[in-house]
Short mmCIF file of C-alpha atoms in Angstrom, two decimals:
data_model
loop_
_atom_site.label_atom_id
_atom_site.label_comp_id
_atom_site.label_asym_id
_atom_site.label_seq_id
_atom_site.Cartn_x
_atom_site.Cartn_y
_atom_site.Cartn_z
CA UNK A 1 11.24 -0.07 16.34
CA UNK A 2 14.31 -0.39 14.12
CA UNK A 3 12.53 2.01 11.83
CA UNK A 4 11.15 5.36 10.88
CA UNK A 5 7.06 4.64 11.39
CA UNK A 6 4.34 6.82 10.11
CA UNK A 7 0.62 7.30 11.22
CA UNK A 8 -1.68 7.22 10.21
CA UNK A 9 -0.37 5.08 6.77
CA UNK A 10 -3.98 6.38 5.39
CA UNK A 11 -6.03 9.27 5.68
CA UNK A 12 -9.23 10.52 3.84
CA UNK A 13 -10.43 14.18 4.76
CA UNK A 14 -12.67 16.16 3.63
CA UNK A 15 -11.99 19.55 1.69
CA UNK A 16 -11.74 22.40 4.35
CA UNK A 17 -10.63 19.92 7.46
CA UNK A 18 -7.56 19.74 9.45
CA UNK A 19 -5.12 16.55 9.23
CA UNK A 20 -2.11 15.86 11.94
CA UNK A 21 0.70 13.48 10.52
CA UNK A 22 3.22 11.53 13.13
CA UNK A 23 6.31 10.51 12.29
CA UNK A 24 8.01 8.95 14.64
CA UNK A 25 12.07 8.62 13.52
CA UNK A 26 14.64 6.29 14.57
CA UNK A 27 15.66 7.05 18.14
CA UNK A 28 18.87 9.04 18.12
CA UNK A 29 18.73 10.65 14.86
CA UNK A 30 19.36 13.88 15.01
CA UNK A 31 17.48 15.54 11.28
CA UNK A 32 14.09 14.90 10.56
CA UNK A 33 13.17 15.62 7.08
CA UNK A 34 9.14 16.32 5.44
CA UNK A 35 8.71 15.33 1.74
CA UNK A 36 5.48 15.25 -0.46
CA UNK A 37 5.05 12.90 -3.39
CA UNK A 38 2.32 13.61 -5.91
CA UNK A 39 1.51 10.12 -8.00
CA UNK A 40 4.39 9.81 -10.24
CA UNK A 41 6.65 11.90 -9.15
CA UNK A 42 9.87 12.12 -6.85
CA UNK A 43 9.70 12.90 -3.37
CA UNK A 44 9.71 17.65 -2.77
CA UNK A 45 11.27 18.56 0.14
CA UNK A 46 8.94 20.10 2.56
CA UNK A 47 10.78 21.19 5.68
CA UNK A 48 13.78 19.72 8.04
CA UNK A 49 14.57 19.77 11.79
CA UNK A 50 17.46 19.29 13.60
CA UNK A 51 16.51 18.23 16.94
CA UNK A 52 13.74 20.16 17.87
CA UNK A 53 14.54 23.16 15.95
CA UNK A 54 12.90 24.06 12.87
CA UNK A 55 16.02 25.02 10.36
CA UNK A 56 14.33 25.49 6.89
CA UNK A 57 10.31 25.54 5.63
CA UNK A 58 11.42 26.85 2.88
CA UNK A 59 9.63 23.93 0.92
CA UNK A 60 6.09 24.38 2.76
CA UNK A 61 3.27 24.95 -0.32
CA UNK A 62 1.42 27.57 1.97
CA UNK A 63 0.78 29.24 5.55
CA UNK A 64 -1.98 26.25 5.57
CA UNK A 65 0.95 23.74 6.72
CA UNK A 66 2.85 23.87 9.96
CA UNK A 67 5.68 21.18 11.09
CA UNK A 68 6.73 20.84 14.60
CA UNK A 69 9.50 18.63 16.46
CA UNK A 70 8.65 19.98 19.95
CA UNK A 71 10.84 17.31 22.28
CA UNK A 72 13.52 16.55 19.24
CA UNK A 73 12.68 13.27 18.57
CA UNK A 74 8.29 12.70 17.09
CA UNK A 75 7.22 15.31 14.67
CA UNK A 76 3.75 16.07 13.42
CA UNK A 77 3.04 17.68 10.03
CA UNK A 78 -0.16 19.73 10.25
CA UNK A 79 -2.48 20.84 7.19
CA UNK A 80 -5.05 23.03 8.15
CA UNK A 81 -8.47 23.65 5.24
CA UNK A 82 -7.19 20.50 3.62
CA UNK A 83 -7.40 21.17 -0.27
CA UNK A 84 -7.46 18.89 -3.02
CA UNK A 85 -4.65 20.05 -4.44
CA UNK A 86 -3.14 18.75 -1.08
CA UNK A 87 -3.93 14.84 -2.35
CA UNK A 88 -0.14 13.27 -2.09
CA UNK A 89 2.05 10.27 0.09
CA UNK A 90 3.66 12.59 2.61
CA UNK A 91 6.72 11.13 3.70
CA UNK A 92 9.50 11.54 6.71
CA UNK A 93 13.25 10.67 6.43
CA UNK A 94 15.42 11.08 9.75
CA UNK A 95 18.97 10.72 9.29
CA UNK A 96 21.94 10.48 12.03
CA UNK A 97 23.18 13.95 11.56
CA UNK A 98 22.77 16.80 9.11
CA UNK A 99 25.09 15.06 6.47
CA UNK A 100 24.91 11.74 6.76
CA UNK A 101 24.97 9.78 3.90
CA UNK A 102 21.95 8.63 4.41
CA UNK A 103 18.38 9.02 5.21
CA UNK A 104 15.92 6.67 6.12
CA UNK A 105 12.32 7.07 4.77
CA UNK A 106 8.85 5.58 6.69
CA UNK A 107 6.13 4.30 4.74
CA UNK A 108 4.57 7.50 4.62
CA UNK A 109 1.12 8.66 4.82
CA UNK A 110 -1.35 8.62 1.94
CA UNK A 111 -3.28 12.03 1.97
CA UNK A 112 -6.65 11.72 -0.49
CA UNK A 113 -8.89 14.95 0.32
CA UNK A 114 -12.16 14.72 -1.33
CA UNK B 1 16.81 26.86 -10.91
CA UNK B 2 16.64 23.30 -9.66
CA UNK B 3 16.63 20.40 -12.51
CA UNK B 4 17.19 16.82 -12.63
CA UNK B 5 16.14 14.59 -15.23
CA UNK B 6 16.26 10.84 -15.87
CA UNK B 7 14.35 8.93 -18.24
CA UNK B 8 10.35 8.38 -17.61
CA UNK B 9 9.82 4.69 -18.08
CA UNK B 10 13.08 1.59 -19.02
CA UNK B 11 12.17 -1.75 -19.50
CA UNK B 12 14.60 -4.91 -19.56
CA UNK B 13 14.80 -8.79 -19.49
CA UNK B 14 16.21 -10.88 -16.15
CA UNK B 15 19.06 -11.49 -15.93
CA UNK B 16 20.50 -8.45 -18.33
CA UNK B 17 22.49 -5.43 -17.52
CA UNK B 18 20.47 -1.70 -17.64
CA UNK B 19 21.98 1.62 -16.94
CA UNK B 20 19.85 4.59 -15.80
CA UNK B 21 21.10 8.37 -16.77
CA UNK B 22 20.61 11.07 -14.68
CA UNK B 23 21.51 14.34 -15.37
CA UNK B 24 21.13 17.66 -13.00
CA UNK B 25 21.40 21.21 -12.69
CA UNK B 26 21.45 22.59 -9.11
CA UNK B 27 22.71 25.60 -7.30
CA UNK B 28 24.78 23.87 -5.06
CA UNK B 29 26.04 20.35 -4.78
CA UNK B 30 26.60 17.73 -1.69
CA UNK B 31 26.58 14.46 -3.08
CA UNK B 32 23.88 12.44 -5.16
CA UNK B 33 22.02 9.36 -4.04
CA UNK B 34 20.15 6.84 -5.72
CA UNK B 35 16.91 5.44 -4.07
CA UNK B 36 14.70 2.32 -5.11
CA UNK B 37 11.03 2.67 -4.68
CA UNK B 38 8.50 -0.27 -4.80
CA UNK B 39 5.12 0.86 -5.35
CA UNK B 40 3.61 1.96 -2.00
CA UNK B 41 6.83 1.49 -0.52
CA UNK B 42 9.13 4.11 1.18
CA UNK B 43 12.32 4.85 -0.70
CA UNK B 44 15.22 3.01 -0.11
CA UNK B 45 18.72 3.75 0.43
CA UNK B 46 21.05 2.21 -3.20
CA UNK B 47 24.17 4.55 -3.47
CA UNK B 48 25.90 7.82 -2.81
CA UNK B 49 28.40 9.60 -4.70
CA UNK B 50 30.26 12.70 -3.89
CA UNK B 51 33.37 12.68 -5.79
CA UNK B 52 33.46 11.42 -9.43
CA UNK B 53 33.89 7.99 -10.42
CA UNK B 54 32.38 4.39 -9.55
CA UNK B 55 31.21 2.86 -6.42
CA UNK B 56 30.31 -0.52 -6.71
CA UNK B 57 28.34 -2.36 -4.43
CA UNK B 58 26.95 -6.36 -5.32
CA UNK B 59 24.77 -6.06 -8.52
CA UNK B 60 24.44 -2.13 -8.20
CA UNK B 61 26.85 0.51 -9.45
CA UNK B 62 26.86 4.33 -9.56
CA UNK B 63 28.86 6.57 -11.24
CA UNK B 64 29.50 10.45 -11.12
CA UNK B 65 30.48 13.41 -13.37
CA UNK B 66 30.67 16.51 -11.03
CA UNK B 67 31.91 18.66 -14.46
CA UNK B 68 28.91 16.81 -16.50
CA UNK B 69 26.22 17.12 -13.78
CA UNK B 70 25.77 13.53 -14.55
CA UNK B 71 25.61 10.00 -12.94
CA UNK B 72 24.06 6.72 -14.03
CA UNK B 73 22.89 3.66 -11.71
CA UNK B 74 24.26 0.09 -13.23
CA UNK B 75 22.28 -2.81 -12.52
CA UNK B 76 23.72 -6.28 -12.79
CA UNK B 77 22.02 -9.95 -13.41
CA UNK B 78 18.72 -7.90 -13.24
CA UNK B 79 15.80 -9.79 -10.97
CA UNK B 80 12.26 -9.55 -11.45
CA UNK B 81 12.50 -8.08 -7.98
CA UNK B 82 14.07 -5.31 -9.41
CA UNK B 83 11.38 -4.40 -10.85
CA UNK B 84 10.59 -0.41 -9.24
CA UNK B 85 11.23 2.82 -9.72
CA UNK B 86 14.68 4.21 -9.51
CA UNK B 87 14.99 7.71 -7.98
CA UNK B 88 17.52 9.75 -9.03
CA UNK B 89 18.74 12.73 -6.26
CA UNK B 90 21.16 15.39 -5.31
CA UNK B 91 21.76 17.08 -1.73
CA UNK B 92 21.22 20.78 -1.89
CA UNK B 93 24.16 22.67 0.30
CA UNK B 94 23.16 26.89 -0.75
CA UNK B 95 25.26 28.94 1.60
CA UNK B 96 22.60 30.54 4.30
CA UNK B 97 19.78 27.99 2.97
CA UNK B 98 18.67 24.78 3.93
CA UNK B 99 21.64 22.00 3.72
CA UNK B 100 20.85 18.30 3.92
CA UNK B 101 17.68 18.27 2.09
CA UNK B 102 17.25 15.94 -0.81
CA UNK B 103 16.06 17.23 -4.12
CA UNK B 104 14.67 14.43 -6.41
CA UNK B 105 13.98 13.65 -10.12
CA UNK B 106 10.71 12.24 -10.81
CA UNK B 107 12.27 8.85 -11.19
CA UNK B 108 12.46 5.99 -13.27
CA UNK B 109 10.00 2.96 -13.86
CA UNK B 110 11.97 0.02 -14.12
CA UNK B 111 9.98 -3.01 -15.42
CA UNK B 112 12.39 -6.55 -15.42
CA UNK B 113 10.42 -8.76 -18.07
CA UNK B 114 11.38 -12.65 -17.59
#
């Protein structure tokens, strides 16, 4: 795809269960970025990778959530005893290199935990 | 600490001229990028800015103050299209922290009224 592509684009769990995120980014690009976006606000930085390694979580809310970029190219965001708090569009941005001018967001994922 | 700011809500007629403010405070600096977001949409690439002045591109402008910590986003011949909200963001670069990762205002609600 020409695309960064997200799955699932919804997702309703349960308080207390596990969630997996994809995002798969456009082929080549070397940073993968994680952002959460409460309603009405801008996008908070989550985590980045460049190829498959894991350079800052400095932006993860809690030990709950766990990113992972195993082969340098998909990435799955994990939440673990989903909280409501935890209710936000979750989206991934790759980008060419760490620089670049530019990155290019998916859809995202809409997280409602009930 | 991190800051940016930009006004909440702007509204404006088609086919008029509206400027956006943004103003930040950040503890380091790597450029600042402007991002339109239709509702349930991903962000979208506008503008980037790095050193101060104008760069123009079609109906959309941006302009930088690195000494003011502030930038604006011009839009031309407004469309009811452009109707969305209008992210405001700088890259972080903190020596030994993450660099690359966007840090965003909350953005601004642009309503075009025919």
């Amino acid at each position: 795809g020409a695309g960064v592509s997200q799955s699932p684009r919804y997702k309703v769990a349960k308080r207390g269960q596990d969630v997996a995120l994809r995002c798969d980014p456009i082929s080549g690009h070397v940073s993968l970025f994680w952002y959460q976006q409460a309603l009405g606000q801008g996008p908070e930085f989550l985590t980045y990778f460049q190829n498959e390694a894991q350079l800052d979580k400095s932006g993860l809310p809690s030990d709950r959530f766990f990113a992972e970029r195993p082969e340098g190219s998909v990435s799955t965001l994990k939440i673990q005893r989903t909280q409501q708090e935890d209710s936000a569009v979750y989206l991934c941005a790759s980008s060419l290199a760490l620089n670049s001018h530019e990155q290019f967001f998916g859809p995202g994922t809409r997280l409602t935990v009930l | 600490g991190q800051n940016i700011d930009q006004p909440t809500e702007m509204t404006a007629t088609e086919g008029a001229i509206v400027q956006i403010n943004c103003t930040y405070q950040t503890s380091g600096f790597n450029g600042l990028f402007w991002y339109q977001q239709h509702a349930g949409e991903a962000p979208t690439f506008l503008s980037y800015n790095v050193l101060d002045g104008l760069e123009e591109k079609g109906r959309f402008s941006s302009f930088l103050s690195r000494s003011k910590g502030y930038s604006y986003l011009l839009l031309k011949e407004l469309q009811m299209k452009d109707s969305a909200s209008y992210l405001c963001a700088v890259r972080d670069q903190r020596y030994g922290g993450s660099q690359g990762n966007l840090i965003f205002g909350k953005g601004t609600k642009l309503s075009v009224k025919p």
